[in-house]
Amino acid sequence: MAVRGNIAAHGSAGVDAMVDEHSRGPADETETVPLFREDLIGLDSPQELSEPFLIRRSGNELSLFELRGRREWLIGRARDAQIVANDAEVSRHHAKLMFANGALTVEDLGSRNGTLVNGHALRSATVRIGPGDIVVIGECQLIVATQAGRVWGTRSSTSSSVNAGAEHQVDIVLADPEMARVYASVRKVARMATTVLILGETGSGKDVLAQQLHQWSPRAEKPLVRVNCAGIPETLLESELFGYERGAFTGADRRKAGYFEAAQGGTIFLDEIGELSSAAQVKLLNVLENRALTRLGGTSPIPIDVRVVCATHRDLQAFVGIERFRADLYYRISPFMVRVPPLRDRLAEVCLLAEIFVNKLATETGAPPPTIAPDAITMLMAYPWPGNVRELRNAVEHAFVMADGSTLRCEHFPSEIQTGAVLQPASSRAPTSRIRQRVNEVERKTIEEAIAAEGGNQTRAAARLGISRRTLVYKLAQYRRED
Ligand SMILES: Nc1ncnc2c1ncn2[C@@H]1O[C@H](COP(=O)(O)OP(=O)(O)OP(=O)(O)O)[C@@H](O)[C@H]1O
């Protein structure tokens, strides 16, 4: 993958001299403190941190550093630093990153204002870091990211699919601590036969996670059968899932095994489980309870050994509340629940995913990978991505076509992304502050509309909104200050 951004390499001799001066011994002899439990942080075992990247965020500026090609990275204000952080809080030679044998460590080089790793001050020790960890040096944030693993991937256009070949693999990006936690927990549960329910917005990566779960399970060599419950007509559902015997219905001229039987020994992934009709829910519950099924038109039960993974973008618990989903089935499929966070809350992953998608397109078309302009990356990070990773992939594809081989700039992306992005300073671009900003915008619009509707009369506008006039006046003063 191409390196983006400004790597300031000002002569390696100077770098080596500086690093030696501050090193506390060779890398393999340093005291490595396990600051974070590996199983909490995720996939940071040496083998898996094979493609580490660093996203440097400083103000509005974002840059990516590919770490693999170099063993040591000096961070600081000095000209000989490879990662330059140019604010007064940063010492000339502030900290050092080491990437050796698949392990990434960070060490504070006796800086004046210290180095934070995930909010913890780094003292004299060398600390191992992994995907999603955030190193803060002055005003500069360094987010560790990686392309972790390769999994069975592409969505089939049909209602179900059985994994079939290496050409369907996708690269998974994991750079967000919450995502790393989700994957770490799935990795743990993968070893067992527990039924897993994956929740998350559409396009957020539930399918990808389910496939990774299967890959990590002892059933990885057996089939993974994916069933899109929303894609099978109600009348066919039972026969598709559980199969049928010859003569079971008109046209059943031969016996056919269903998806459950096709998944014997492996995993069945029931996607869009929230869309099942109530009749189908009853049938599924029976099979899950009895661990056996009877084909349509059949008499003898067939034992099944299938690991069940379900996913939905629906609020299943709310569905249970309004009796759209059976409570007993809900409890049967949800002994282990994970929630894939929406892409807008995984900011560190946005630019990495964009990079991966653009590189993939370049490979497919035989073109050299174009770069993504920093202001375009900033725009992508500010957009709320209602369609999540799928929408990002489509947007990148659109920009790739429009850019015609040159740098992907803001104007190459779909117009809704250009107009929908709420750009703001990087330092305040935490997900919660983005939500707050949106709420503020809506609130301001509502107040302005109420005042307009009441012909400028603030007392009546306040009454219309159900707030005191004092609050309204206060808000208006606040908006004037913001302007
Ligand atoms: N972490 C990731 N790294 C790389 N690609 C990803 C990642 N997550 C999702 N994708 C890609 O984004 C697209 C949508 O992902 P996926 O189908 O897993 O979402 P989903 O949540 O199952 O969507 P739906 O609710 O519509 O079924 C796919 O092309 C997938 O390969």
Short mmCIF file of C-alpha atoms and ligand atoms in Angstrom, two decimals:
data_model
loop_
_atom_site.label_atom_id
_atom_site.label_comp_id
_atom_site.label_asym_id
_atom_site.label_seq_id
_atom_site.Cartn_x
_atom_site.Cartn_y
_atom_site.Cartn_z
CA MET A 1 0.00 0.00 0.00
CA ALA A 2 1.25 3.43 -0.87
CA VAL A 3 2.30 5.73 1.93
CA ARG A 4 0.37 8.97 2.07
CA GLY A 5 1.39 12.14 3.74
CA ASN A 6 4.44 13.86 4.85
CA ILE A 7 7.13 11.57 6.11
CA ALA A 8 9.97 13.86 6.97
CA ALA A 9 13.14 11.85 6.37
CA HIS A 10 16.03 14.22 6.81
CA GLY A 11 19.00 11.87 6.77
CA SER A 12 19.18 8.55 8.52
CA ALA A 13 22.64 9.03 10.06
CA GLY A 14 21.27 11.75 12.30
CA VAL A 15 18.33 9.58 13.22
CA ASP A 16 20.45 6.61 14.19
CA ALA A 17 22.74 8.75 16.33
CA MET A 18 19.81 10.27 18.15
CA VAL A 19 18.03 7.00 18.72
CA ASP A 20 21.16 5.34 20.08
CA GLU A 21 21.66 8.15 22.50
CA HIS A 22 18.21 7.67 23.98
CA SER A 23 17.80 3.95 23.68
CA ARG A 24 17.75 1.91 26.85
CA GLY A 25 19.41 -1.03 25.20
CA PRO A 26 18.71 -3.22 22.20
CA ALA A 27 15.03 -3.72 21.37
CA ASP A 28 14.92 -7.34 22.52
CA GLU A 29 16.35 -6.46 25.95
CA THR A 30 14.02 -3.58 26.74
CA GLU A 31 11.49 -3.99 29.49
CA THR A 32 8.19 -4.44 27.69
CA VAL A 33 5.28 -3.60 29.92
CA PRO A 34 1.94 -5.14 28.90
CA LEU A 35 -0.02 -1.97 29.53
CA PHE A 36 -3.14 -3.38 27.91
CA ARG A 37 -4.43 -6.89 28.04
CA GLU A 38 -3.96 -8.34 24.60
CA ASP A 39 -7.34 -9.97 24.65
CA LEU A 40 -8.98 -6.62 25.28
CA ILE A 41 -7.13 -4.69 22.66
CA GLY A 42 -7.45 -7.35 20.06
CA LEU A 43 -5.40 -8.68 17.24
CA ASP A 44 -1.98 -7.49 18.15
CA SER A 45 -0.06 -10.71 18.28
CA PRO A 46 3.22 -10.39 16.35
CA GLN A 47 2.03 -12.49 13.41
CA GLU A 48 -1.07 -10.40 12.97
CA LEU A 49 0.49 -6.97 13.13
CA SER A 50 2.06 -7.52 9.76
CA GLU A 51 0.82 -4.38 8.00
CA PRO A 52 0.88 -1.69 10.67
CA PHE A 53 0.04 1.88 9.79
CA LEU A 54 0.05 5.03 11.76
CA ILE A 55 -2.48 7.77 11.20
CA ARG A 56 -1.13 11.07 12.39
CA ARG A 57 -3.77 13.64 13.18
CA SER A 58 -2.67 17.14 13.98
CA GLY A 59 -5.31 19.84 13.77
CA ASN A 60 -7.05 19.30 10.45
CA GLU A 61 -4.08 17.53 8.95
CA LEU A 62 -4.10 13.78 8.54
CA SER A 63 -1.21 11.69 7.30
CA LEU A 64 -0.57 7.99 7.04
CA PHE A 65 2.70 6.24 7.72
CA GLU A 66 3.36 2.70 6.65
CA LEU A 67 5.56 1.33 9.43
CA ARG A 68 6.73 -1.93 7.94
CA GLY A 69 9.67 -0.65 5.91
CA ARG A 70 11.52 0.82 8.87
CA ARG A 71 12.54 -0.42 12.31
CA GLU A 72 12.67 2.82 14.24
CA TRP A 73 10.59 5.96 13.98
CA LEU A 74 11.65 9.05 15.84
CA ILE A 75 8.82 11.41 16.79
CA GLY A 76 9.47 15.00 17.69
CA ARG A 77 10.02 18.57 16.60
CA ALA A 78 13.56 18.01 15.35
CA ARG A 79 14.32 17.98 11.64
CA ASP A 80 15.72 14.46 11.90
CA ALA A 81 12.43 13.02 13.20
CA GLN A 82 10.57 10.78 10.76
CA ILE A 83 7.26 11.75 12.32
CA VAL A 84 7.35 15.47 12.84
CA ALA A 85 5.04 16.94 15.45
CA ASN A 86 5.41 20.68 15.29
CA ASP A 87 3.92 22.20 18.39
CA ALA A 88 5.52 23.83 21.38
CA GLU A 89 4.45 21.01 23.72
CA VAL A 90 6.57 18.52 21.85
CA SER A 91 10.24 17.93 22.63
CA ARG A 92 12.75 17.82 19.79
CA HIS A 93 13.25 14.09 20.31
CA HIS A 94 10.06 13.20 22.08
CA ALA A 95 9.37 9.51 21.60
CA LYS A 96 10.39 6.54 19.53
CA LEU A 97 8.40 3.79 17.84
CA MET A 98 10.03 0.44 17.21
CA PHE A 99 8.62 -2.12 14.83
CA ALA A 100 10.43 -5.44 15.06
CA ASN A 101 9.32 -9.05 14.71
CA GLY A 102 5.75 -7.99 14.15
CA ALA A 103 5.59 -6.15 17.47
CA LEU A 104 5.18 -2.42 17.72
CA THR A 105 6.41 -0.57 20.80
CA VAL A 106 6.55 3.04 21.85
CA GLU A 107 9.02 4.65 24.21
CA ASP A 108 9.09 8.15 25.64
CA LEU A 109 12.59 9.59 25.21
CA GLY A 110 12.52 11.67 28.39
CA SER A 111 10.25 14.32 26.85
CA ARG A 112 9.35 17.46 28.75
CA ASN A 113 5.56 17.03 28.55
CA GLY A 114 5.27 13.28 28.32
CA THR A 115 3.54 10.81 26.02
CA LEU A 116 0.07 9.37 26.54
CA VAL A 117 -1.03 5.94 25.36
CA ASN A 118 -4.80 5.58 25.47
CA GLY A 119 -4.85 8.31 28.08
CA HIS A 120 -2.17 6.71 30.31
CA ALA A 121 1.08 8.56 30.78
CA LEU A 122 4.02 6.62 29.47
CA ARG A 123 6.82 6.71 31.99
CA SER A 124 10.23 5.25 31.36
CA ALA A 125 9.04 1.89 30.09
CA THR A 126 8.69 0.66 26.55
CA VAL A 127 5.07 -0.19 25.89
CA ARG A 128 3.69 -2.54 23.30
CA ILE A 129 0.89 -1.03 21.23
CA GLY A 130 -1.57 -2.49 18.78
CA PRO A 131 -4.45 -1.63 16.46
CA GLY A 132 -6.68 1.09 17.79
CA ASP A 133 -4.24 2.35 20.39
CA ILE A 134 -3.86 6.10 20.39
CA VAL A 135 -0.56 7.77 21.26
CA VAL A 136 -0.86 11.46 22.09
CA ILE A 137 2.16 13.70 21.82
CA GLY A 138 1.39 17.38 22.34
CA GLU A 139 -1.51 18.17 20.02
CA CYS A 140 -0.66 15.32 17.72
CA GLN A 141 -2.60 12.05 17.83
CA LEU A 142 -1.05 8.90 16.43
CA ILE A 143 -3.56 6.13 15.82
CA VAL A 144 -2.21 2.63 15.29
CA ALA A 145 -4.00 0.75 12.54
CA THR A 146 -3.57 -2.46 10.67
CA GLN A 147 -4.99 -4.59 7.97
CA ALA A 148 -5.78 -7.57 10.12
CA GLY A 149 -6.29 -10.97 8.66
CA ARG A 150 -8.04 -11.94 5.49
CA VAL A 151 -11.51 -13.41 5.61
CA TRP A 152 -14.17 -14.87 3.43
CA GLY A 153 -15.96 -11.89 2.14
CA THR A 154 -17.95 -10.68 -0.74
CA ARG A 155 -21.67 -10.63 -0.39
CA SER A 156 -23.40 -12.87 -2.82
CA SER A 157 -26.18 -11.29 -4.82
CA THR A 158 -28.28 -14.37 -4.23
CA SER A 159 -30.08 -14.97 -1.00
CA SER A 160 -27.45 -17.31 0.34
CA SER A 161 -23.96 -18.50 -0.35
CA VAL A 162 -21.46 -21.10 0.71
CA ASN A 163 -17.89 -19.92 1.02
CA ALA A 164 -16.12 -21.05 -2.04
CA GLY A 165 -12.67 -19.76 -2.70
CA ALA A 166 -9.75 -17.51 -1.90
CA GLU A 167 -10.89 -15.00 -4.49
CA HIS A 168 -13.67 -14.04 -2.10
CA GLN A 169 -11.32 -12.84 0.57
CA VAL A 170 -11.41 -9.26 1.80
CA ASP A 171 -8.98 -7.31 3.91
CA ILE A 172 -10.41 -6.35 7.24
CA VAL A 173 -9.43 -3.03 8.66
CA LEU A 174 -9.31 -2.82 12.44
CA ALA A 175 -8.17 0.46 13.85
CA ASP A 176 -10.86 1.39 16.30
CA PRO A 177 -10.52 0.23 19.93
CA GLU A 178 -14.20 -0.72 20.13
CA MET A 179 -13.92 -2.74 16.92
CA ALA A 180 -10.78 -4.37 18.26
CA ARG A 181 -12.74 -5.32 21.38
CA VAL A 182 -15.61 -6.69 19.29
CA TYR A 183 -13.24 -8.82 17.23
CA ALA A 184 -11.35 -9.93 20.34
CA SER A 185 -14.57 -11.09 22.00
CA VAL A 186 -15.69 -12.86 18.84
CA ARG A 187 -12.35 -14.57 18.62
CA LYS A 188 -12.92 -15.93 22.11
CA VAL A 189 -16.47 -17.11 21.52
CA ALA A 190 -15.50 -18.58 18.16
CA ARG A 191 -13.84 -21.52 19.92
CA MET A 192 -17.13 -22.61 21.43
CA ALA A 193 -20.41 -23.70 19.91
CA THR A 194 -22.32 -20.75 21.40
CA THR A 195 -24.93 -19.09 19.19
CA VAL A 196 -23.92 -15.52 18.41
CA LEU A 197 -26.16 -12.58 17.53
CA ILE A 198 -24.46 -9.73 15.66
CA LEU A 199 -26.16 -6.35 15.79
CA GLY A 200 -25.24 -3.27 13.81
CA GLU A 201 -26.37 -0.81 11.20
CA THR A 202 -26.61 -1.84 7.60
CA GLY A 203 -23.26 -2.04 5.86
CA SER A 204 -21.28 -1.82 9.10
CA GLY A 205 -19.57 -5.18 8.68
CA LYS A 206 -21.77 -7.80 10.35
CA ASP A 207 -21.30 -10.22 7.49
CA VAL A 208 -17.54 -9.76 7.54
CA LEU A 209 -17.49 -10.37 11.30
CA ALA A 210 -19.62 -13.51 10.97
CA GLN A 211 -17.24 -14.87 8.38
CA GLN A 212 -14.23 -14.10 10.54
CA LEU A 213 -15.96 -15.86 13.45
CA HIS A 214 -16.32 -18.95 11.30
CA GLN A 215 -12.68 -18.73 10.23
CA TRP A 216 -11.57 -18.57 13.86
CA SER A 217 -13.79 -21.45 14.92
CA PRO A 218 -12.76 -25.11 14.99
CA ARG A 219 -15.30 -25.47 12.14
CA ALA A 220 -13.28 -23.31 9.75
CA GLU A 221 -12.62 -26.21 7.39
CA LYS A 222 -16.32 -27.03 7.22
CA PRO A 223 -18.93 -25.06 5.27
CA LEU A 224 -20.14 -21.62 6.15
CA VAL A 225 -23.63 -21.23 4.74
CA ARG A 226 -25.03 -17.74 4.60
CA VAL A 227 -28.77 -17.29 4.40
CA ASN A 228 -30.39 -13.94 3.80
CA CYS A 229 -33.68 -14.44 5.63
CA ALA A 230 -35.12 -11.33 3.98
CA GLY A 231 -34.39 -12.70 0.54
CA ILE A 232 -36.34 -15.96 0.68
CA PRO A 233 -40.09 -15.84 -0.03
CA GLU A 234 -42.12 -16.94 2.95
CA THR A 235 -43.57 -19.89 1.04
CA LEU A 236 -40.11 -21.26 0.26
CA LEU A 237 -38.44 -20.57 3.55
CA GLU A 238 -39.13 -23.87 5.25
CA SER A 239 -38.07 -25.98 2.28
CA GLU A 240 -34.97 -23.83 1.67
CA LEU A 241 -33.83 -23.99 5.28
CA PHE A 242 -34.80 -27.53 6.18
CA GLY A 243 -35.04 -29.31 2.83
CA TYR A 244 -37.78 -31.56 1.53
CA GLU A 245 -38.51 -35.17 0.62
CA ARG A 246 -39.58 -36.33 -2.79
CA GLY A 247 -43.30 -35.73 -3.29
CA ALA A 248 -43.53 -33.29 -0.37
CA PHE A 249 -45.33 -30.83 -2.63
CA THR A 250 -46.19 -30.51 -6.29
CA GLY A 251 -42.94 -30.28 -8.23
CA ALA A 252 -40.82 -31.93 -5.50
CA ASP A 253 -39.63 -34.65 -7.84
CA ARG A 254 -36.53 -35.39 -5.82
CA ARG A 255 -35.31 -35.14 -2.24
CA LYS A 256 -33.37 -31.95 -1.43
CA ALA A 257 -31.29 -31.05 1.60
CA GLY A 258 -31.79 -27.53 2.98
CA TYR A 259 -29.27 -24.94 4.13
CA PHE A 260 -29.07 -26.40 7.64
CA GLU A 261 -27.97 -29.75 6.28
CA ALA A 262 -25.56 -28.07 3.87
CA ALA A 263 -23.92 -26.49 6.91
CA GLN A 264 -23.47 -29.83 8.75
CA GLY A 265 -20.33 -29.66 10.87
CA GLY A 266 -19.93 -25.99 10.01
CA THR A 267 -21.73 -22.70 10.55
CA ILE A 268 -25.02 -21.31 9.34
CA PHE A 269 -25.19 -17.52 9.19
CA LEU A 270 -28.78 -16.32 9.36
CA ASP A 271 -28.55 -12.74 8.13
CA GLU A 272 -31.46 -10.31 8.56
CA ILE A 273 -33.01 -12.61 11.18
CA GLY A 274 -35.37 -9.79 12.18
CA GLU A 275 -37.22 -10.19 8.89
CA LEU A 276 -38.41 -13.77 9.59
CA SER A 277 -42.16 -14.22 9.57
CA SER A 278 -43.76 -15.51 12.74
CA ALA A 279 -44.40 -18.93 11.18
CA ALA A 280 -40.74 -19.21 10.20
CA GLN A 281 -39.71 -18.13 13.71
CA VAL A 282 -41.65 -21.05 15.21
CA LYS A 283 -39.98 -23.53 12.85
CA LEU A 284 -36.53 -22.14 13.50
CA LEU A 285 -37.07 -22.24 17.25
CA ASN A 286 -38.00 -25.91 17.02
CA VAL A 287 -34.85 -26.78 15.14
CA LEU A 288 -32.63 -24.81 17.51
CA GLU A 289 -34.23 -26.41 20.58
CA ASN A 290 -34.15 -29.96 19.32
CA ARG A 291 -30.88 -29.74 17.37
CA ALA A 292 -32.66 -31.82 14.78
CA LEU A 293 -34.83 -31.11 11.78
CA THR A 294 -37.40 -32.93 9.79
CA ARG A 295 -37.44 -32.27 6.08
CA LEU A 296 -40.70 -31.08 4.58
CA GLY A 297 -42.73 -34.22 3.84
CA GLY A 298 -40.35 -36.29 5.94
CA THR A 299 -41.01 -38.24 9.11
CA SER A 300 -37.67 -38.99 10.71
CA PRO A 301 -35.72 -36.23 12.46
CA ILE A 302 -32.17 -35.61 11.21
CA PRO A 303 -29.70 -34.57 13.91
CA ILE A 304 -27.81 -31.44 13.01
CA ASP A 305 -24.46 -30.24 14.23
CA VAL A 306 -24.44 -26.65 13.11
CA ARG A 307 -23.07 -23.52 14.76
CA VAL A 308 -25.67 -20.74 14.43
CA VAL A 309 -24.73 -17.10 13.93
CA CYS A 310 -27.47 -14.52 13.39
CA ALA A 311 -27.34 -10.86 12.39
CA THR A 312 -29.76 -7.99 12.09
CA HIS A 313 -29.78 -4.22 11.72
CA ARG A 314 -33.09 -4.17 13.60
CA ASP A 315 -33.61 -3.48 17.27
CA LEU A 316 -34.67 -7.06 18.06
CA GLN A 317 -35.46 -6.30 21.65
CA ALA A 318 -37.88 -3.60 20.54
CA PHE A 319 -39.33 -6.11 18.07
CA VAL A 320 -39.91 -8.48 20.99
CA GLY A 321 -41.64 -5.61 22.82
CA ILE A 322 -44.12 -5.09 19.98
CA GLU A 323 -44.45 -8.86 19.43
CA ARG A 324 -42.89 -8.76 16.01
CA PHE A 325 -40.21 -11.20 17.14
CA ARG A 326 -40.78 -14.14 19.48
CA ALA A 327 -39.23 -13.64 22.91
CA ASP A 328 -38.31 -17.34 23.20
CA LEU A 329 -36.46 -17.28 19.87
CA TYR A 330 -34.77 -14.03 20.83
CA TYR A 331 -33.37 -15.59 24.01
CA ARG A 332 -32.39 -18.73 22.08
CA ILE A 333 -30.27 -16.80 19.56
CA SER A 334 -28.78 -14.19 21.84
CA PRO A 335 -26.68 -15.96 24.47
CA PHE A 336 -23.73 -13.99 23.07
CA MET A 337 -24.42 -10.64 21.50
CA VAL A 338 -21.97 -8.27 19.83
CA ARG A 339 -22.64 -4.89 18.32
CA VAL A 340 -20.61 -3.63 15.39
CA PRO A 341 -20.23 0.12 15.86
CA PRO A 342 -21.30 2.38 12.98
CA LEU A 343 -18.52 3.69 10.76
CA ARG A 344 -19.04 7.28 11.95
CA ASP A 345 -17.81 6.13 15.37
CA ARG A 346 -14.75 4.44 13.85
CA LEU A 347 -13.02 7.50 12.50
CA ALA A 348 -9.58 5.95 12.46
CA GLU A 349 -10.84 3.31 10.06
CA VAL A 350 -12.39 5.63 7.50
CA CYS A 351 -9.19 6.66 5.76
CA LEU A 352 -7.69 3.17 5.97
CA LEU A 353 -10.75 1.61 4.40
CA ALA A 354 -10.73 4.30 1.72
CA GLU A 355 -7.10 3.48 1.03
CA ILE A 356 -7.81 -0.21 0.80
CA PHE A 357 -10.73 0.32 -1.56
CA VAL A 358 -8.81 2.68 -3.82
CA ASN A 359 -5.83 0.34 -3.98
CA LYS A 360 -8.09 -2.56 -4.80
CA LEU A 361 -9.71 -0.61 -7.63
CA ALA A 362 -6.29 0.35 -8.94
CA THR A 363 -5.17 -3.29 -8.88
CA GLU A 364 -8.33 -4.40 -10.64
CA THR A 365 -7.93 -1.81 -13.37
CA GLY A 366 -4.15 -2.15 -13.61
CA ALA A 367 -3.69 1.54 -12.78
CA PRO A 368 -1.18 2.96 -10.31
CA PRO A 369 -3.01 3.65 -7.01
CA PRO A 370 -4.04 7.29 -6.85
CA THR A 371 -3.59 9.19 -3.61
CA ILE A 372 -6.48 10.67 -1.65
CA ALA A 373 -6.01 14.37 -0.98
CA PRO A 374 -5.81 15.24 2.73
CA ASP A 375 -8.85 17.55 2.53
CA ALA A 376 -10.80 14.70 0.92
CA ILE A 377 -9.76 12.39 3.76
CA THR A 378 -10.86 15.04 6.24
CA MET A 379 -14.18 15.32 4.40
CA LEU A 380 -14.63 11.53 4.53
CA MET A 381 -13.94 11.53 8.24
CA ALA A 382 -16.53 14.25 8.84
CA TYR A 383 -19.32 12.52 6.91
CA PRO A 384 -21.78 10.48 9.03
CA TRP A 385 -21.91 7.40 6.68
CA PRO A 386 -25.49 6.19 7.14
CA GLY A 387 -24.69 3.30 4.77
CA ASN A 388 -21.46 2.61 6.65
CA VAL A 389 -18.57 0.72 5.01
CA ARG A 390 -20.63 -0.22 1.96
CA GLU A 391 -21.43 3.44 1.31
CA LEU A 392 -17.78 4.37 1.75
CA ARG A 393 -16.73 1.72 -0.74
CA ASN A 394 -19.24 3.03 -3.28
CA ALA A 395 -18.14 6.61 -2.68
CA VAL A 396 -14.52 5.71 -3.24
CA GLU A 397 -15.41 3.86 -6.40
CA HIS A 398 -17.31 6.92 -7.63
CA ALA A 399 -14.35 9.17 -6.87
CA PHE A 400 -11.94 6.72 -8.49
CA VAL A 401 -13.92 6.87 -11.72
CA MET A 402 -14.30 10.66 -11.62
CA ALA A 403 -10.65 11.31 -10.78
CA ASP A 404 -9.55 9.40 -13.85
CA GLY A 405 -6.29 8.22 -12.36
CA SER A 406 -5.27 11.42 -10.63
CA THR A 407 -5.47 12.31 -6.94
CA LEU A 408 -8.94 11.76 -5.43
CA ARG A 409 -10.16 15.20 -4.41
CA CYS A 410 -13.32 16.37 -2.62
CA GLU A 411 -15.06 17.24 -5.89
CA HIS A 412 -14.64 13.65 -7.15
CA PHE A 413 -16.84 12.23 -4.38
CA PRO A 414 -20.67 11.99 -4.60
CA SER A 415 -22.37 15.31 -3.94
CA GLU A 416 -24.14 14.13 -0.77
CA ILE A 417 -20.75 13.51 0.78
CA GLN A 418 -19.49 16.93 -0.24
CA THR A 419 -22.58 18.67 1.13
CA GLY A 420 -23.34 16.34 4.02
CA ALA A 421 -19.96 16.50 5.65
CA VAL A 422 -19.76 18.57 8.79
CA LEU A 423 -16.19 19.77 8.82
CA GLN A 424 -14.77 20.84 12.12
CA PRO A 425 -11.38 20.99 13.80
CA ALA A 426 -9.83 17.55 14.22
CA SER A 427 -9.24 18.08 17.92
CA SER A 428 -12.97 18.20 18.61
CA ARG A 429 -13.95 15.53 16.10
CA ALA A 430 -14.74 12.89 18.69
CA PRO A 431 -17.97 11.02 17.88
CA THR A 432 -19.76 12.49 20.88
CA SER A 433 -18.87 16.04 19.91
CA ARG A 434 -20.09 15.36 16.38
CA ILE A 435 -23.42 14.22 17.75
CA ARG A 436 -23.55 17.30 19.96
CA GLN A 437 -22.84 19.50 16.98
CA ARG A 438 -25.65 17.92 15.01
CA VAL A 439 -28.04 18.34 17.93
CA ASN A 440 -27.01 22.00 18.22
CA GLU A 441 -27.62 22.55 14.52
CA VAL A 442 -31.10 21.02 14.69
CA GLU A 443 -31.87 22.99 17.83
CA ARG A 444 -30.78 26.26 16.23
CA LYS A 445 -32.82 25.60 13.12
CA THR A 446 -35.90 24.80 15.22
CA ILE A 447 -35.54 27.97 17.25
CA GLU A 448 -35.02 30.12 14.16
CA GLU A 449 -38.05 28.58 12.48
CA ALA A 450 -40.20 29.17 15.58
CA ILE A 451 -39.16 32.84 15.74
CA ALA A 452 -39.92 33.24 12.04
CA ALA A 453 -43.28 31.54 12.47
CA GLU A 454 -44.15 33.92 15.31
CA GLY A 455 -43.17 36.94 13.24
CA GLY A 456 -40.07 37.63 15.33
CA ASN A 457 -41.89 37.60 18.70
CA GLN A 458 -39.53 35.86 21.09
CA THR A 459 -42.06 35.35 23.88
CA ARG A 460 -44.47 33.56 21.57
CA ALA A 461 -41.63 31.59 19.94
CA ALA A 462 -40.49 30.41 23.37
CA ALA A 463 -44.04 29.38 24.28
CA ARG A 464 -44.35 27.58 20.97
CA LEU A 465 -41.17 25.64 21.73
CA GLY A 466 -42.10 24.97 25.33
CA ILE A 467 -39.03 26.73 26.72
CA SER A 468 -38.68 29.86 28.82
CA ARG A 469 -38.04 33.17 27.10
CA ARG A 470 -34.83 33.44 29.14
CA THR A 471 -33.52 30.19 27.62
CA LEU A 472 -34.42 31.37 24.17
CA VAL A 473 -32.62 34.70 24.63
CA TYR A 474 -29.61 32.87 26.03
CA LYS A 475 -29.52 30.54 23.02
CA LEU A 476 -29.78 33.44 20.57
CA ALA A 477 -26.88 35.20 22.29
CA GLN A 478 -24.89 31.99 22.04
CA TYR A 479 -25.57 31.73 18.28
CA ARG A 480 -24.49 35.35 17.82
CA ARG A 481 -21.22 34.57 19.58
CA GLU A 482 -20.69 31.46 17.38
CA ASP A 483 -21.25 33.53 14.23
N1 LIG B 1 -13.73 -3.89 8.70
C1 LIG B 1 -13.87 -4.00 7.36
N2 LIG B 1 -12.77 -4.00 6.58
C2 LIG B 1 -12.89 -4.07 5.24
N3 LIG B 1 -14.06 -4.14 4.57
C3 LIG B 1 -15.18 -4.15 5.29
C4 LIG B 1 -15.15 -4.08 6.73
N4 LIG B 1 -16.41 -4.10 7.19
C5 LIG B 1 -17.21 -4.17 6.10
N5 LIG B 1 -16.47 -4.20 4.96
C6 LIG B 1 -17.03 -4.24 3.59
O1 LIG B 1 -18.19 -3.41 3.58
C7 LIG B 1 -19.26 -4.03 2.89
C8 LIG B 1 -20.45 -4.21 3.83
O2 LIG B 1 -20.10 -5.12 4.86
P1 LIG B 1 -21.09 -6.26 5.38
O3 LIG B 1 -21.81 -6.90 4.24
O4 LIG B 1 -20.31 -7.15 6.29
O5 LIG B 1 -22.10 -5.35 6.22
P2 LIG B 1 -23.43 -5.82 6.96
O6 LIG B 1 -23.44 -5.10 8.27
O7 LIG B 1 -23.52 -7.30 6.99
O8 LIG B 1 -24.54 -5.20 6.01
P3 LIG B 1 -26.12 -5.62 5.92
O9 LIG B 1 -26.75 -5.17 7.20
O10 LIG B 1 -26.62 -4.81 4.77
O11 LIG B 1 -26.19 -7.08 5.73
C9 LIG B 1 -18.70 -5.33 2.34
O12 LIG B 1 -18.25 -5.11 1.04
C10 LIG B 1 -17.51 -5.63 3.23
O13 LIG B 1 -16.53 -6.37 2.54
#
